[in-house]
Each structure stands twice: as C-alpha cells, then as structure tokens.
C-alpha cells in the first residue's frame, strides 16, 4: 500500500521544520506570505530537497513505527541522521513513561497530584509533568546530539 502525496506531506511536516528557509543553491527566494506574527514559506516540489520514503507494506495494527519512519528518512536523507537519533531518544523516553504510568498503582500513585513547585509560566507543576520532563532530559542527553535543552518545568 502506497501513501498519497497528501499523506506523505502530513507525515513529513515535522521533518520540514528542520529544512532551511532559503534554498542553499538557488538564486530566487522562496515565496513568503506574512501574517501579524509569522512568515509562512511555501516550498514547491521542485525546490524540496528532502526525499520522502514510500512504504509498500504497512502493518495493519500499528502502521509505520517511528523507528521505521525515521530510519527510512535518515537512509534517504543522510543530513537528517542526527534528527533520527534525537527522535529515537524521544521514542525511548515515551516508552519508559508509558511503562511507568501503566505499572503505577493508581490512584494511590506517586505520579498523581501536584509537585508543590511552580513552573516559569506560574502554573503548579504536576508530578507526572516533572517525571516526564526528567525522562525526556535524560533520554535526549545520552543521544550525544543535543546542544541546548529548554523546558517549561524548570
């Protein structure tokens, strides 16, 4: 089963966020439309340098996993290899968090309720938010590809 162009575009939207706003070797600028706070850049198919994978076989139960998708993206686009490593760290942290929530003994769990601190936006921190923040920080730190990490929980 092959994905349509619309499905491929939607799947690669996060990857497109890492593409440069101006092409490296073209003389004409990318067309831009402006709103009150942001510029939106339109890239045509001829200008797109990111290669999109086609998946002939997809699992009926889980579809395309993040690991398979990012592996295909990294194989077709070697410049996005570091992004694939970071996404694998996020994948690992999400699995650890899911396991933690699944095995916690709700409702008397240590993962529920307020932590007692206030984040940078003035909101009370919840215990699960702090735990998820710590898991993501640790998982991304050990990828060796992260330069700076900012979090609203600190």
Short mmCIF file of C-alpha atoms in Angstrom, two decimals:
data_model
loop_
_atom_site.label_atom_id
_atom_site.label_comp_id
_atom_site.label_asym_id
_atom_site.label_seq_id
_atom_site.Cartn_x
_atom_site.Cartn_y
_atom_site.Cartn_z
CA UNK A 1 0.00 0.00 0.00
CA UNK A 2 1.49 3.33 -1.05
CA UNK A 3 0.81 6.65 0.64
CA UNK A 4 -0.67 9.53 -1.31
CA UNK A 5 1.15 12.85 -1.69
CA UNK A 6 -1.09 14.42 0.99
CA UNK A 7 -0.35 11.63 3.46
CA UNK A 8 3.39 11.91 2.76
CA UNK A 9 3.24 15.67 3.26
CA UNK A 10 1.46 15.27 6.58
CA UNK A 11 3.91 12.61 7.71
CA UNK A 12 6.90 14.79 6.87
CA UNK A 13 5.58 18.04 8.37
CA UNK A 14 7.81 17.69 11.46
CA UNK A 15 10.81 16.93 9.25
CA UNK A 16 10.11 20.01 7.12
CA UNK A 17 10.55 22.16 10.22
CA UNK A 18 14.27 21.32 10.12
CA UNK A 19 14.69 22.31 6.48
CA UNK A 20 16.36 25.69 5.82
CA UNK A 21 14.03 28.56 4.98
CA UNK A 22 16.02 29.52 1.90
CA UNK A 23 17.41 27.01 -0.56
CA UNK A 24 21.18 26.71 -0.47
CA UNK A 25 21.88 26.83 -4.22
CA UNK A 26 19.07 28.79 -5.86
CA UNK A 27 19.07 32.42 -6.83
CA UNK A 28 15.36 33.10 -6.40
CA UNK A 29 13.85 33.39 -2.91
CA UNK A 30 11.11 31.15 -1.61
CA UNK A 31 7.73 32.87 -1.77
CA UNK A 32 6.59 34.11 1.62
CA UNK A 33 3.26 35.23 2.95
CA UNK A 34 3.12 37.19 6.15
CA UNK A 35 0.64 37.34 8.96
CA UNK A 36 0.67 39.56 12.02
CA UNK A 37 3.31 37.50 13.83
CA UNK A 38 4.86 34.94 11.49
CA UNK A 39 6.07 34.30 7.97
CA UNK A 40 4.93 31.17 6.17
CA UNK A 41 7.23 29.85 3.46
CA UNK A 42 5.91 27.83 0.56
CA UNK A 43 8.26 25.27 -0.96
CA UNK A 44 7.31 23.67 -4.26
CA UNK A 45 8.01 20.03 -5.07
CA UNK A 46 10.90 21.05 -7.36
CA UNK A 47 12.54 23.05 -4.52
CA UNK A 48 12.16 20.36 -1.86
CA UNK A 49 15.39 18.55 -1.25
CA UNK A 50 14.06 16.13 1.38
CA UNK A 51 13.35 12.73 -0.12
CA UNK A 52 10.09 11.14 1.01
CA UNK A 53 10.00 7.38 1.65
CA UNK A 54 7.29 5.19 0.20
CA UNK A 55 6.08 2.28 2.31
CA UNK A 56 4.78 -0.58 0.19
CA UNK A 57 3.89 -2.73 3.19
CA UNK A 58 2.36 -1.30 6.36
CA UNK A 59 1.29 -3.21 9.45
CA UNK A 60 -2.50 -3.34 9.84
CA UNK A 61 -2.23 -2.96 13.63
CA UNK A 62 0.37 -0.28 14.25
CA UNK A 63 1.01 1.31 10.86
CA UNK A 64 4.53 2.65 10.40
CA UNK A 65 6.51 2.88 13.61
CA UNK A 66 8.52 5.98 14.44
CA UNK A 67 11.74 3.95 14.33
CA UNK A 68 10.99 2.60 10.84
CA UNK A 69 9.89 6.01 9.56
CA UNK A 70 12.94 7.86 10.88
CA UNK A 71 15.22 5.05 9.67
CA UNK A 72 13.86 5.45 6.15
CA UNK A 73 14.15 9.24 6.34
CA UNK A 74 17.77 9.01 7.54
CA UNK A 75 18.62 6.46 4.85
CA UNK A 76 17.21 8.64 2.07
CA UNK A 77 18.44 11.93 3.58
CA UNK A 78 21.79 11.47 5.35
CA UNK A 79 21.75 15.11 6.51
CA UNK A 80 18.78 14.23 8.77
CA UNK A 81 20.61 11.41 10.56
CA UNK A 82 21.01 13.48 13.74
CA UNK A 83 17.26 14.18 13.74
CA UNK A 84 16.63 10.43 13.58
CA UNK A 85 18.91 9.91 16.60
CA UNK A 86 17.05 12.60 18.58
CA UNK A 87 13.67 11.13 17.64
CA UNK A 88 14.86 7.71 18.82
CA UNK A 89 15.65 9.32 22.19
CA UNK A 90 12.14 10.78 22.34
CA UNK A 91 10.75 7.37 21.37
CA UNK A 92 12.66 5.69 24.20
CA UNK A 93 11.51 8.28 26.75
CA UNK A 94 7.87 7.90 25.66
CA UNK A 95 8.05 4.13 26.04
CA UNK A 96 9.59 4.48 29.50
CA UNK A 97 6.90 6.96 30.53
CA UNK A 98 4.14 4.72 29.19
CA UNK A 99 5.56 1.79 31.13
CA UNK A 100 5.81 3.88 34.28
CA UNK A 101 2.19 5.02 34.02
CA UNK A 102 0.97 1.51 33.15
CA UNK A 103 2.72 -0.13 36.10
CA UNK A 104 1.94 2.59 38.65
CA UNK A 105 -0.68 1.76 41.22
CA UNK A 106 -3.35 4.33 40.57
CA UNK A 107 -4.97 6.18 42.34
CA UNK A 108 -2.52 5.99 45.25
CA UNK A 109 0.35 6.53 42.84
CA UNK A 110 3.40 8.69 43.28
CA UNK A 111 2.72 10.03 39.75
CA UNK A 112 -0.52 11.85 40.58
CA UNK A 113 -1.12 15.22 42.17
CA UNK A 114 0.85 18.42 42.43
CA UNK A 115 4.60 18.56 42.91
CA UNK A 116 4.47 21.71 45.02
CA UNK A 117 6.60 23.86 42.72
CA UNK A 118 5.63 26.50 40.16
CA UNK A 119 6.94 26.47 36.59
CA UNK A 120 8.12 29.51 34.61
CA UNK A 121 4.59 30.29 33.45
CA UNK A 122 3.28 30.44 37.02
CA UNK A 123 1.41 27.12 36.85
CA UNK A 124 1.56 24.49 39.59
CA UNK A 125 3.70 21.58 38.47
CA UNK A 126 2.13 18.15 38.43
CA UNK A 127 4.18 15.13 39.47
CA UNK A 128 3.73 13.39 36.12
CA UNK A 129 4.93 16.53 34.27
CA UNK A 130 8.12 16.60 36.34
CA UNK A 131 8.70 12.86 35.84
CA UNK A 132 8.15 13.16 32.06
CA UNK A 133 10.49 16.16 31.94
CA UNK A 134 13.23 14.22 33.73
CA UNK A 135 12.80 11.18 31.48
CA UNK A 136 12.97 13.27 28.30
CA UNK A 137 16.02 15.19 29.53
CA UNK A 138 17.90 12.01 30.37
CA UNK A 139 16.95 10.27 27.11
CA UNK A 140 17.96 13.25 24.97
CA UNK A 141 21.15 13.92 26.93
CA UNK A 142 22.52 10.47 26.18
CA UNK A 143 21.95 10.77 22.42
CA UNK A 144 25.03 12.96 22.19
CA UNK A 145 23.30 15.14 19.61
CA UNK A 146 21.59 17.74 21.81
CA UNK A 147 23.17 21.16 22.20
CA UNK A 148 20.66 23.03 24.36
CA UNK A 149 17.50 21.92 26.11
CA UNK A 150 14.83 24.30 27.38
CA UNK A 151 11.86 23.22 29.45
CA UNK A 152 8.90 24.99 31.00
CA UNK A 153 9.22 22.73 34.05
CA UNK A 154 12.48 24.37 35.14
#
